[in-house]
Short mmCIF file of N, CA, C and O in Angstrom, two decimals:
data_model
loop_
_atom_site.label_atom_id
_atom_site.label_comp_id
_atom_site.label_asym_id
_atom_site.label_seq_id
_atom_site.Cartn_x
_atom_site.Cartn_y
_atom_site.Cartn_z
N GLY A 1 -2.14 -27.15 3.16
CA GLY A 1 -1.17 -26.20 2.68
C GLY A 1 0.24 -26.65 3.00
O GLY A 1 0.48 -27.77 3.42
N CYS A 2 1.18 -25.74 2.81
CA CYS A 2 2.60 -25.99 3.06
C CYS A 2 3.14 -24.93 4.01
O CYS A 2 2.70 -23.78 3.97
N ILE A 3 4.10 -25.32 4.82
CA ILE A 3 4.73 -24.38 5.75
C ILE A 3 6.17 -24.13 5.31
O ILE A 3 6.93 -25.06 5.08
N LEU A 4 6.53 -22.85 5.18
CA LEU A 4 7.88 -22.44 4.84
C LEU A 4 8.26 -21.28 5.75
O LEU A 4 7.54 -20.27 5.80
N ASP A 5 9.34 -21.42 6.48
CA ASP A 5 9.80 -20.38 7.41
C ASP A 5 8.70 -19.96 8.39
O ASP A 5 8.53 -18.78 8.69
N GLY A 6 7.90 -20.93 8.85
CA GLY A 6 6.86 -20.66 9.82
C GLY A 6 5.58 -20.04 9.26
O GLY A 6 4.69 -19.69 10.02
N VAL A 7 5.49 -19.92 7.93
CA VAL A 7 4.31 -19.34 7.30
C VAL A 7 3.55 -20.44 6.56
O VAL A 7 4.15 -21.22 5.83
N LEU A 8 2.23 -20.49 6.75
CA LEU A 8 1.40 -21.47 6.07
C LEU A 8 0.93 -20.90 4.74
O LEU A 8 0.33 -19.82 4.69
N TYR A 9 1.22 -21.62 3.66
CA TYR A 9 0.81 -21.22 2.31
C TYR A 9 -0.23 -22.20 1.79
O TYR A 9 -0.16 -23.39 2.08
N PRO A 10 -1.20 -21.72 1.01
CA PRO A 10 -2.22 -22.61 0.46
C PRO A 10 -1.62 -23.45 -0.68
O PRO A 10 -0.58 -23.10 -1.25
N PHE A 11 -2.28 -24.55 -1.02
CA PHE A 11 -1.86 -25.36 -2.16
C PHE A 11 -1.90 -24.50 -3.42
O PHE A 11 -2.77 -23.64 -3.57
N GLY A 12 -0.97 -24.73 -4.31
CA GLY A 12 -0.92 -23.99 -5.56
C GLY A 12 0.39 -23.24 -5.72
O GLY A 12 1.39 -23.55 -5.07
N GLU A 13 0.36 -22.25 -6.58
CA GLU A 13 1.55 -21.47 -6.90
C GLU A 13 1.66 -20.26 -5.97
O GLU A 13 0.68 -19.57 -5.73
N ILE A 14 2.86 -20.01 -5.48
CA ILE A 14 3.15 -18.84 -4.68
C ILE A 14 4.11 -17.99 -5.51
O ILE A 14 5.25 -18.40 -5.78
N ALA A 15 3.66 -16.81 -5.95
CA ALA A 15 4.46 -15.98 -6.86
C ALA A 15 5.73 -15.45 -6.21
O ALA A 15 6.77 -15.38 -6.83
N ARG A 16 5.63 -15.10 -4.93
CA ARG A 16 6.81 -14.54 -4.24
C ARG A 16 6.64 -14.64 -2.73
O ARG A 16 5.64 -14.19 -2.19
N THR A 17 7.62 -15.23 -2.07
CA THR A 17 7.62 -15.29 -0.61
C THR A 17 8.42 -14.10 -0.09
O THR A 17 9.13 -13.45 -0.85
N PRO A 18 8.33 -13.81 1.21
CA PRO A 18 9.10 -12.68 1.76
C PRO A 18 10.61 -12.81 1.57
O PRO A 18 11.32 -11.81 1.52
N ASN A 19 11.12 -14.03 1.45
CA ASN A 19 12.56 -14.21 1.23
C ASN A 19 12.90 -14.46 -0.23
O ASN A 19 13.89 -15.10 -0.56
N CYS A 20 12.06 -13.94 -1.12
CA CYS A 20 12.33 -13.90 -2.56
C CYS A 20 12.42 -15.28 -3.24
O CYS A 20 13.32 -15.55 -4.03
N LEU A 21 11.47 -16.13 -2.93
CA LEU A 21 11.37 -17.43 -3.59
C LEU A 21 10.04 -17.53 -4.32
O LEU A 21 9.05 -16.93 -3.91
N ARG A 22 10.02 -18.27 -5.41
CA ARG A 22 8.78 -18.64 -6.11
C ARG A 22 8.57 -20.12 -5.79
O ARG A 22 9.48 -20.92 -5.96
N CYS A 23 7.39 -20.48 -5.33
CA CYS A 23 7.16 -21.84 -4.87
C CYS A 23 5.90 -22.45 -5.47
O CYS A 23 5.00 -21.75 -5.91
N SER A 24 5.87 -23.76 -5.41
CA SER A 24 4.70 -24.54 -5.79
C SER A 24 4.40 -25.48 -4.63
O SER A 24 5.26 -26.27 -4.23
N CYS A 25 3.21 -25.38 -4.10
CA CYS A 25 2.82 -26.17 -2.93
C CYS A 25 1.79 -27.21 -3.35
O CYS A 25 0.74 -26.88 -3.91
N SER A 26 2.11 -28.48 -3.11
CA SER A 26 1.16 -29.56 -3.39
C SER A 26 1.02 -30.42 -2.14
O SER A 26 1.72 -30.22 -1.15
N GLN A 27 0.14 -31.41 -2.21
CA GLN A 27 -0.04 -32.30 -1.06
C GLN A 27 1.20 -33.15 -0.81
O GLN A 27 1.40 -33.63 0.30
N LYS A 28 2.04 -33.33 -1.81
CA LYS A 28 3.22 -34.19 -1.67
C LYS A 28 4.49 -33.42 -1.33
O LYS A 28 5.38 -33.95 -0.67
N ALA A 29 4.61 -32.18 -1.80
CA ALA A 29 5.86 -31.44 -1.58
C ALA A 29 5.68 -29.96 -1.84
O ALA A 29 4.71 -29.52 -2.45
N MET A 30 6.69 -29.21 -1.39
CA MET A 30 6.77 -27.78 -1.70
C MET A 30 8.11 -27.58 -2.41
O MET A 30 9.16 -27.87 -1.86
N LEU A 31 8.04 -27.10 -3.63
CA LEU A 31 9.24 -26.86 -4.42
C LEU A 31 9.41 -25.37 -4.61
O LEU A 31 8.46 -24.67 -4.97
N CYS A 32 10.64 -24.88 -4.40
CA CYS A 32 10.90 -23.45 -4.50
C CYS A 32 12.17 -23.19 -5.32
O CYS A 32 13.08 -24.02 -5.35
N CYS A 33 12.19 -22.02 -5.94
CA CYS A 33 13.41 -21.56 -6.61
C CYS A 33 13.54 -20.06 -6.35
O CYS A 33 12.55 -19.38 -6.09
N SER A 34 14.76 -19.56 -6.41
CA SER A 34 14.99 -18.15 -6.12
C SER A 34 14.54 -17.28 -7.29
O SER A 34 14.55 -17.71 -8.44
N LEU A 35 14.16 -16.06 -6.97
CA LEU A 35 13.73 -15.09 -7.98
C LEU A 35 14.87 -14.20 -8.46
O LEU A 35 14.67 -13.35 -9.30
N PHE A 36 16.06 -14.40 -7.91
CA PHE A 36 17.17 -13.51 -8.25
C PHE A 36 18.34 -14.30 -8.82
O PHE A 36 18.45 -15.49 -8.62
N HIS A 37 19.19 -13.59 -9.54
CA HIS A 37 20.40 -14.16 -10.11
C HIS A 37 21.60 -13.38 -9.56
O HIS A 37 21.56 -12.15 -9.48
N THR A 38 22.65 -14.10 -9.21
CA THR A 38 23.83 -13.49 -8.62
C THR A 38 24.74 -12.91 -9.70
O THR A 38 25.13 -13.63 -10.62
N PRO A 39 25.11 -11.64 -9.59
CA PRO A 39 26.02 -11.06 -10.57
C PRO A 39 27.43 -11.63 -10.41
O PRO A 39 27.93 -11.75 -9.29
N VAL A 40 28.06 -12.01 -11.52
CA VAL A 40 29.42 -12.54 -11.48
C VAL A 40 30.36 -11.76 -12.39
O VAL A 40 31.56 -11.73 -12.16
N GLY A 41 29.84 -11.14 -13.43
CA GLY A 41 30.67 -10.39 -14.36
C GLY A 41 30.48 -8.89 -14.19
O GLY A 41 29.57 -8.30 -14.78
N TYR A 42 31.32 -8.28 -13.37
CA TYR A 42 31.27 -6.83 -13.15
C TYR A 42 32.65 -6.38 -12.64
O TYR A 42 33.50 -7.21 -12.31
N ASP A 43 32.88 -5.10 -12.56
CA ASP A 43 34.15 -4.54 -12.09
C ASP A 43 34.25 -4.70 -10.57
O ASP A 43 33.77 -3.87 -9.81
N LYS A 44 34.88 -5.80 -10.14
CA LYS A 44 34.93 -6.12 -8.71
C LYS A 44 35.83 -5.16 -7.92
O LYS A 44 35.69 -5.06 -6.70
N GLU A 45 36.72 -4.49 -8.60
CA GLU A 45 37.61 -3.55 -7.91
C GLU A 45 36.89 -2.27 -7.52
O GLU A 45 37.10 -1.73 -6.45
N ASN A 46 36.01 -1.78 -8.40
CA ASN A 46 35.34 -0.50 -8.16
C ASN A 46 33.87 -0.61 -7.77
O ASN A 46 33.25 0.39 -7.42
N CYS A 47 33.31 -1.81 -7.85
CA CYS A 47 31.88 -1.98 -7.59
C CYS A 47 31.64 -3.01 -6.49
O CYS A 47 32.47 -3.85 -6.21
N LYS A 48 30.46 -2.93 -5.89
CA LYS A 48 30.06 -3.90 -4.87
C LYS A 48 28.64 -4.35 -5.13
O LYS A 48 27.85 -3.66 -5.78
N VAL A 49 28.29 -5.51 -4.58
CA VAL A 49 26.97 -6.11 -4.77
C VAL A 49 26.14 -5.87 -3.50
O VAL A 49 26.61 -6.11 -2.38
N VAL A 50 24.91 -5.40 -3.69
CA VAL A 50 24.00 -5.12 -2.58
C VAL A 50 22.66 -5.78 -2.91
O VAL A 50 22.14 -5.60 -4.01
N PHE A 51 22.11 -6.55 -1.96
CA PHE A 51 20.81 -7.19 -2.20
C PHE A 51 19.69 -6.18 -1.99
O PHE A 51 19.62 -5.50 -0.98
N ASN A 52 18.79 -6.10 -2.97
CA ASN A 52 17.64 -5.19 -2.93
C ASN A 52 16.40 -6.02 -2.61
O ASN A 52 15.87 -6.72 -3.47
N GLU A 53 15.93 -5.95 -1.37
CA GLU A 53 14.77 -6.76 -0.94
C GLU A 53 13.49 -6.35 -1.65
O GLU A 53 12.59 -7.17 -1.83
N LYS A 54 13.39 -5.11 -2.06
CA LYS A 54 12.18 -4.62 -2.72
C LYS A 54 12.00 -5.27 -4.10
O LYS A 54 10.89 -5.65 -4.48
N THR A 55 13.11 -5.40 -4.85
CA THR A 55 13.04 -5.98 -6.19
C THR A 55 13.42 -7.46 -6.22
O THR A 55 13.33 -8.09 -7.27
N CYS A 56 13.88 -8.00 -5.09
CA CYS A 56 14.37 -9.39 -5.03
C CYS A 56 15.49 -9.61 -6.05
O CYS A 56 15.48 -10.57 -6.81
N ASN A 57 16.44 -8.69 -6.05
CA ASN A 57 17.54 -8.81 -6.98
C ASN A 57 18.78 -8.16 -6.37
O ASN A 57 18.68 -7.41 -5.41
N TYR A 58 19.93 -8.48 -6.96
CA TYR A 58 21.17 -7.84 -6.53
C TYR A 58 21.43 -6.61 -7.38
O TYR A 58 21.35 -6.66 -8.60
N ASP A 59 21.74 -5.51 -6.72
CA ASP A 59 22.18 -4.30 -7.41
C ASP A 59 23.70 -4.26 -7.33
O ASP A 59 24.29 -4.61 -6.30
N VAL A 60 24.33 -3.83 -8.40
CA VAL A 60 25.77 -3.64 -8.40
C VAL A 60 26.02 -2.15 -8.52
O VAL A 60 25.60 -1.51 -9.49
N VAL A 61 26.66 -1.59 -7.49
CA VAL A 61 26.84 -0.14 -7.41
C VAL A 61 28.31 0.20 -7.20
O VAL A 61 29.11 -0.64 -6.77
N LEU A 62 28.65 1.45 -7.50
CA LEU A 62 30.01 1.92 -7.28
C LEU A 62 30.31 1.95 -5.78
O LEU A 62 29.48 2.40 -4.99
N LYS A 63 31.49 1.47 -5.40
CA LYS A 63 31.90 1.53 -4.00
C LYS A 63 32.02 2.98 -3.55
O LYS A 63 31.64 3.31 -2.43
N SER A 64 32.51 3.84 -4.42
CA SER A 64 32.73 5.25 -4.08
C SER A 64 31.44 6.08 -4.05
O SER A 64 31.36 7.10 -3.39
N ASP A 65 30.40 5.60 -4.77
CA ASP A 65 29.13 6.32 -4.84
C ASP A 65 27.99 5.31 -5.06
O ASP A 65 27.60 5.05 -6.19
N PRO A 66 27.46 4.73 -3.98
CA PRO A 66 26.42 3.69 -4.09
C PRO A 66 25.14 4.13 -4.81
O PRO A 66 24.30 3.31 -5.13
N SER A 67 24.99 5.42 -5.10
CA SER A 67 23.80 5.87 -5.83
C SER A 67 23.94 5.61 -7.33
O SER A 67 22.97 5.74 -8.07
N LYS A 68 25.14 5.23 -7.78
CA LYS A 68 25.38 4.97 -9.20
C LYS A 68 25.57 3.48 -9.44
O LYS A 68 26.32 2.82 -8.73
N GLU A 69 24.87 2.97 -10.46
CA GLU A 69 24.95 1.54 -10.79
C GLU A 69 26.15 1.25 -11.68
O GLU A 69 26.59 2.10 -12.44
N CYS A 70 26.65 0.02 -11.55
CA CYS A 70 27.73 -0.46 -12.40
C CYS A 70 27.16 -1.37 -13.48
O CYS A 70 26.06 -1.94 -13.32
N VAL A 71 27.90 -1.52 -14.55
CA VAL A 71 27.50 -2.43 -15.63
C VAL A 71 27.74 -3.86 -15.17
O VAL A 71 28.80 -4.18 -14.63
N VAL A 72 26.75 -4.73 -15.39
CA VAL A 72 26.88 -6.16 -15.07
C VAL A 72 26.89 -6.92 -16.38
O VAL A 72 25.99 -6.79 -17.20
N TYR A 73 27.93 -7.73 -16.58
CA TYR A 73 28.09 -8.45 -17.83
C TYR A 73 27.43 -9.83 -17.81
O TYR A 73 27.00 -10.34 -18.84
N SER A 74 27.36 -10.45 -16.62
CA SER A 74 26.72 -11.76 -16.55
C SER A 74 26.23 -12.04 -15.13
O SER A 74 26.75 -11.51 -14.15
N ARG A 75 25.20 -12.89 -15.05
CA ARG A 75 24.62 -13.32 -13.77
C ARG A 75 24.38 -14.83 -13.83
O ARG A 75 24.16 -15.39 -14.88
N VAL A 76 24.44 -15.45 -12.65
CA VAL A 76 24.13 -16.89 -12.56
C VAL A 76 23.08 -17.13 -11.51
O VAL A 76 22.84 -16.33 -10.65
#
């Protein structure tokens, strides 16, 4: 298997790790990519970015009322 952050994973595909990565484990290497995209196009004056560990994504919410989401125009 492969070890990532002290956790042993079996050979094959790992759909999601605790730190929000999708990985492929082989005898030669472990390759991973993130499951989330960073918001870049949003109202930065009135909104803030908060990482949601449950969904493995960034939420963009109003600074004045974090229970309300902001419109995101683009992510990278």
